[in-house]
Tab-separated table of C-alpha atoms in Angstrom:
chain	number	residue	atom	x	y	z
Y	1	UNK	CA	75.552	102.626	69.892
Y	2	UNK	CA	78.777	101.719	70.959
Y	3	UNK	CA	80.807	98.518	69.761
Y	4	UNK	CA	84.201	97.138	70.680
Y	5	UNK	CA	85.212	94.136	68.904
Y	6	UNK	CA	87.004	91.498	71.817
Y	7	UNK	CA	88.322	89.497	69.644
Y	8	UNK	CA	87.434	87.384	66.582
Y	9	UNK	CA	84.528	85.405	68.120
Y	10	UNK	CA	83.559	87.905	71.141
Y	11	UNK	CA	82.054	91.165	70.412
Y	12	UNK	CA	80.376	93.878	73.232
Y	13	UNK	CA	78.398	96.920	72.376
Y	14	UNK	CA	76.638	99.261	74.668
Y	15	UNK	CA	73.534	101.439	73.727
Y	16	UNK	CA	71.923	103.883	76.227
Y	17	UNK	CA	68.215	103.966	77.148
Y	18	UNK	CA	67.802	107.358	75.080
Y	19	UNK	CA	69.382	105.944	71.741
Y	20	UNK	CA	66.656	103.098	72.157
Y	21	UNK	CA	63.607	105.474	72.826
Y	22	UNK	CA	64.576	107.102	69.514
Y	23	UNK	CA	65.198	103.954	67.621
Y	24	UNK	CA	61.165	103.969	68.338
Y	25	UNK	CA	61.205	101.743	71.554
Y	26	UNK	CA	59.760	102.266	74.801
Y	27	UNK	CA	61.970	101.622	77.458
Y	28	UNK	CA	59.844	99.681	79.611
Y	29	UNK	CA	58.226	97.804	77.260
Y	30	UNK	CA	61.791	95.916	76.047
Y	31	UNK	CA	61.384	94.623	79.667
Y	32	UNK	CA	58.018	93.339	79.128
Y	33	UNK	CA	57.280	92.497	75.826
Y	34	UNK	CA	59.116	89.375	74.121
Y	35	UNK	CA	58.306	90.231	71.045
Y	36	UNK	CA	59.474	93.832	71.195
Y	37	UNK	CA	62.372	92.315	73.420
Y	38	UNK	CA	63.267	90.777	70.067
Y	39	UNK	CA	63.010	93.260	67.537
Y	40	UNK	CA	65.155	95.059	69.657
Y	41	UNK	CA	67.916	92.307	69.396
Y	42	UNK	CA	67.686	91.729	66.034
Y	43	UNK	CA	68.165	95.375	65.152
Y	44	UNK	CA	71.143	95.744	67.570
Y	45	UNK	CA	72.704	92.446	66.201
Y	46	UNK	CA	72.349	93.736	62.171
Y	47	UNK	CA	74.075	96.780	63.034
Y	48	UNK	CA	76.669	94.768	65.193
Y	49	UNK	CA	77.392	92.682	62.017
Y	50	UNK	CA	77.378	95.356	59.042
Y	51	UNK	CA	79.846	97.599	61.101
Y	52	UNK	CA	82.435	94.768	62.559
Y	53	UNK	CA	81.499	92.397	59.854
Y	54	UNK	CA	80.566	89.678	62.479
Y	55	UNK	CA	79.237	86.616	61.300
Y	56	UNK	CA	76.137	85.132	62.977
Y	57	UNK	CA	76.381	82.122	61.585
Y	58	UNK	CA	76.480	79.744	64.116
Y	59	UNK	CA	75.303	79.190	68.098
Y	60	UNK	CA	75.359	82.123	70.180
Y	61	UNK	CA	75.849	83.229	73.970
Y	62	UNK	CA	74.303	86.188	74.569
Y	63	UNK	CA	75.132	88.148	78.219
Y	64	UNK	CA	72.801	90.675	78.487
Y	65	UNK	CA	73.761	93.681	81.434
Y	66	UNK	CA	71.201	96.756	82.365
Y	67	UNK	CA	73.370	100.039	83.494
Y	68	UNK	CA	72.451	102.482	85.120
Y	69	UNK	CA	72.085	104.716	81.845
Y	70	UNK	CA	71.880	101.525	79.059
Y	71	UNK	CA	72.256	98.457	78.081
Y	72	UNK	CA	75.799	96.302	78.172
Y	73	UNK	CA	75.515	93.374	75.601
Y	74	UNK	CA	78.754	90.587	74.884
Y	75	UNK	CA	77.929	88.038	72.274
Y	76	UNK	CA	80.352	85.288	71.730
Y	77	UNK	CA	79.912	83.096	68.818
Y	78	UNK	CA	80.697	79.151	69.166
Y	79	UNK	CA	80.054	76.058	69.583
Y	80	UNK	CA	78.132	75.420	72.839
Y	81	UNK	CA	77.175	72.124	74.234
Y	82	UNK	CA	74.096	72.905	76.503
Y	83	UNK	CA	71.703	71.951	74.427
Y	84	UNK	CA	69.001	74.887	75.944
Y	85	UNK	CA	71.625	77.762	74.575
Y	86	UNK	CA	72.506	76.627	71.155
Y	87	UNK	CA	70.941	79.110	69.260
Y	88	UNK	CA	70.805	79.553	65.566
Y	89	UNK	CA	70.768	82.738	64.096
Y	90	UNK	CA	69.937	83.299	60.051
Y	91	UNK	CA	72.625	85.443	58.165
Y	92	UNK	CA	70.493	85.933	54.952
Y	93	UNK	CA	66.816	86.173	54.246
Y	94	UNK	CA	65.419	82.781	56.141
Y	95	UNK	CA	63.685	85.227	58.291
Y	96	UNK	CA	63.468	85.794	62.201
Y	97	UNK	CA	60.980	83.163	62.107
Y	98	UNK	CA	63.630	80.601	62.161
Y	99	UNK	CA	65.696	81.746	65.023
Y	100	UNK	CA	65.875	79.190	68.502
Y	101	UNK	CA	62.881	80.645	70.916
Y	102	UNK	CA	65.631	79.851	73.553
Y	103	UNK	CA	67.418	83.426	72.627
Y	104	UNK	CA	64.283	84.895	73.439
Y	105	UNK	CA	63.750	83.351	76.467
Y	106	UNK	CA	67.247	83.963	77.705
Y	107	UNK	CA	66.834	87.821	77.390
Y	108	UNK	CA	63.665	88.084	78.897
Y	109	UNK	CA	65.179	86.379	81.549
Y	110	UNK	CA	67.821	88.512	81.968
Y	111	UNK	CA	66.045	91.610	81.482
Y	112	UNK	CA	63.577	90.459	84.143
Y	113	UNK	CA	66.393	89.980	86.868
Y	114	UNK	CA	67.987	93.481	86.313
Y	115	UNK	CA	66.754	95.949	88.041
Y	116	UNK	CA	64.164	96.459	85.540
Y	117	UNK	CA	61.573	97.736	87.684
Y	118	UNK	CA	63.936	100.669	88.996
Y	119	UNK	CA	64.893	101.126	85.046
Y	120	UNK	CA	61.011	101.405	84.509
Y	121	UNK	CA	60.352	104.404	87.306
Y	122	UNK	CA	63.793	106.607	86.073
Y	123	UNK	CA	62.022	109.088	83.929
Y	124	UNK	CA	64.943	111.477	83.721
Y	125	UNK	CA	66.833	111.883	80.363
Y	126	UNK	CA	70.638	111.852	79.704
Y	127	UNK	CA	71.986	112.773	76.181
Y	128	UNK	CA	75.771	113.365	75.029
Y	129	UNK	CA	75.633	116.448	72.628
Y	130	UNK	CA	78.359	117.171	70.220
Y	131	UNK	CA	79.200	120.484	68.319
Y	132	UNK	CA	81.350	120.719	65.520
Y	133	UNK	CA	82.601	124.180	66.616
Y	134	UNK	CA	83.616	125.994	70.448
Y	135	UNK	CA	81.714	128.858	68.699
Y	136	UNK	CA	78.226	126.738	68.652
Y	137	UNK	CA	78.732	126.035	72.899
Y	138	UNK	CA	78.709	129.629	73.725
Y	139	UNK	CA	75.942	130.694	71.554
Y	140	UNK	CA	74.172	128.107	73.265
Y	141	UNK	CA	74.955	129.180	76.426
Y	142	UNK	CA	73.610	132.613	75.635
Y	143	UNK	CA	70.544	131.607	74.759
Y	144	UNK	CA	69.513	128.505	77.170
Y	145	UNK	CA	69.597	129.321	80.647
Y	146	UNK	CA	67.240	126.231	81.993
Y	147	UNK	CA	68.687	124.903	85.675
Y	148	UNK	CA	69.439	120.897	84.699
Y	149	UNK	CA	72.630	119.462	85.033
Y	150	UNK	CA	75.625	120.352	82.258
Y	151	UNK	CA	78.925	119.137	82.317
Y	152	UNK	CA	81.698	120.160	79.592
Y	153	UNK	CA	84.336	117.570	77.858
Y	154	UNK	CA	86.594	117.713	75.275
Y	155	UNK	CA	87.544	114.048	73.081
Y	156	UNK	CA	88.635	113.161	69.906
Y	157	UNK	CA	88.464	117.119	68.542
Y	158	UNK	CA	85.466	117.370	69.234
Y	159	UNK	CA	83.342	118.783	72.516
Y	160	UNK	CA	80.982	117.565	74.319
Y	161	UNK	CA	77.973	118.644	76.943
Y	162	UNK	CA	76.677	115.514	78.692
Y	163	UNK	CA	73.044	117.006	79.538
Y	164	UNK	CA	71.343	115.618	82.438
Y	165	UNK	CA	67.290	116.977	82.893
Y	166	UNK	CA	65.675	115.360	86.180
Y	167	UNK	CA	62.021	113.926	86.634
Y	168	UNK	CA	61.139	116.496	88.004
Y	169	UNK	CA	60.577	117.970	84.449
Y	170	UNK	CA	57.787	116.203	82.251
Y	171	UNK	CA	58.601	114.130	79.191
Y	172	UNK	CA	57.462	117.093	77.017
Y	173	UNK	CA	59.448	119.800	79.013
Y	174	UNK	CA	62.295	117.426	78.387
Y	175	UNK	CA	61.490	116.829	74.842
Y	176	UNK	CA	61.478	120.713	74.453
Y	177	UNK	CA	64.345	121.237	76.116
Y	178	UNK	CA	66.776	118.972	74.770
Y	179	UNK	CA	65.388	120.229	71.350
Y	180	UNK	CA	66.312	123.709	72.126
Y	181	UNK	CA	69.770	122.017	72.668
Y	182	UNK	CA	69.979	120.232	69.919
Y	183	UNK	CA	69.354	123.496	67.649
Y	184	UNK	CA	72.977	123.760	68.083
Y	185	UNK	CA	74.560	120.643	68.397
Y	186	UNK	CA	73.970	116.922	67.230
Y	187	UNK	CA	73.188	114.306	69.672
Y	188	UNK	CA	75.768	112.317	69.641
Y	189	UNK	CA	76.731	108.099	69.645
Y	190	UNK	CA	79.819	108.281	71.485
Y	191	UNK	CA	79.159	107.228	75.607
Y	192	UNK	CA	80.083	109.096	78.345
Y	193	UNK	CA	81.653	106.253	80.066
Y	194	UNK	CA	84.011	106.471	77.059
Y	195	UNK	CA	83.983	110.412	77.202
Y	196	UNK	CA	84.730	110.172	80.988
Y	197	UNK	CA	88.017	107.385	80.670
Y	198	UNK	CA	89.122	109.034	77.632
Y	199	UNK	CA	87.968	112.595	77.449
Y	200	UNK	CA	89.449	115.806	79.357
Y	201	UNK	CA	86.821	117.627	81.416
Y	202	UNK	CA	86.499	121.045	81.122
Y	203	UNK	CA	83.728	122.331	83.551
Y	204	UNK	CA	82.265	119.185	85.688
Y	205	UNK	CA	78.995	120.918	86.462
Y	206	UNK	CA	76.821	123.958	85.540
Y	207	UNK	CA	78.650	124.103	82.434
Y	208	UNK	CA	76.662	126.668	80.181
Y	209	UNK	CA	76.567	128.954	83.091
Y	210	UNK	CA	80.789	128.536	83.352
Y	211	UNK	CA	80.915	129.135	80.040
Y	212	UNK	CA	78.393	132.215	79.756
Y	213	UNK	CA	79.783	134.044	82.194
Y	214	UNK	CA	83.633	133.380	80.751
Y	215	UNK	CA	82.530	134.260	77.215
């Protein structure tokens, strides 16, 4: 998951439909189901405030955004004097329980109006792999030979393959695949929107073939 503080009372993080999955939730059901809507949330939001130290103390507004390949989230924290979005959020041990419904009912809302049911029929998979060495690309790239979509970056010292497998290939033949990948890299936090503005590209498609047939 990505976060970037705005400023003292704003915060905006952005977590892609594959780091949710393996958090252990189903992608359609966060559309669905409130209460698994909420777990969600609540996760998301404890992470949000042990990393950036972010207090959720006080009433929140909470703009939720589906993306094409994740979710967008800005909370601001402050006083707000529509009395259906004043929400109260626990910072210690008084439990979920005691949260305002109304934060609950705001996501689902928001959830419902987008695009969730063209979310819900996308059954292709899109991971950011990292590898701490050049060396650990091109042994992939010897061994793994699968036609999907590979595309080559370099950020922060580090490089990147952003691996794109279509529907056309079953959840297990995904699974299997991207495990096969992941034998030799780590799957990595960082976004490719953040890759892509940031990041120099080295080989825009077909990477592992590029890169076999250089090395």
């Amino acid at each position: 998951m990505e976060i970037e503080r705005i400023n003292d009372t704003t915060i905006k993080f952005y977590i892609t439909y594959h780091d949710i999955e393996r958090r252990g939730f189903d992608k359609e059901e966060i559309w669905y189901s409130r209460e698994r809507g909420e777990e969600l949330f609540f996760e998301m939001m404890n992470e949000v405030s042990d990393q950036e130290k972010f207090e959720m103390n006080g009433p929140l507004w909470v703009q939720v955004h589906a993306l094409d390949k994740g979710l967008e989230v800005i909370v601001t924290r402050g006083q707000i004097n529509d009395g259906n979005v004043k929400l109260e959020i626990p910072v210690e041990d008084e439990g979920e329980d005691s949260v305002d419904k109304n934060i609950v009912d705001m996501l689902d809302q928001q959830f419902a109006n987008d695009e969730a049911n063209e979310i819900a029929k996308d059954h292709s998979l899109n991971v950011v792999v990292g590898f701490r060495d050049f060396e650990d690309v091109i042994s992939l790239s010897k061994v793994f030979d699968e036609d999907i979509s590979t595309s080559l970056y370099h950020f922060e010292n580090t490089y990147f393959i952003y691996v794109s497998i279509d529907e056309s290939y079953s959840d297990d033949e995904q699974d299997n695949m991207l495990s096969r990948i992941l034998e030799y890299g780590y799957e990595s936090d960082t976004t490719i929107h953040r890759i892509h503005e940031y990041g120099n590209r080295i080989a825009d498609q077909n990477a592992l073939s590029v890169i076999r047939g250089q090395f």
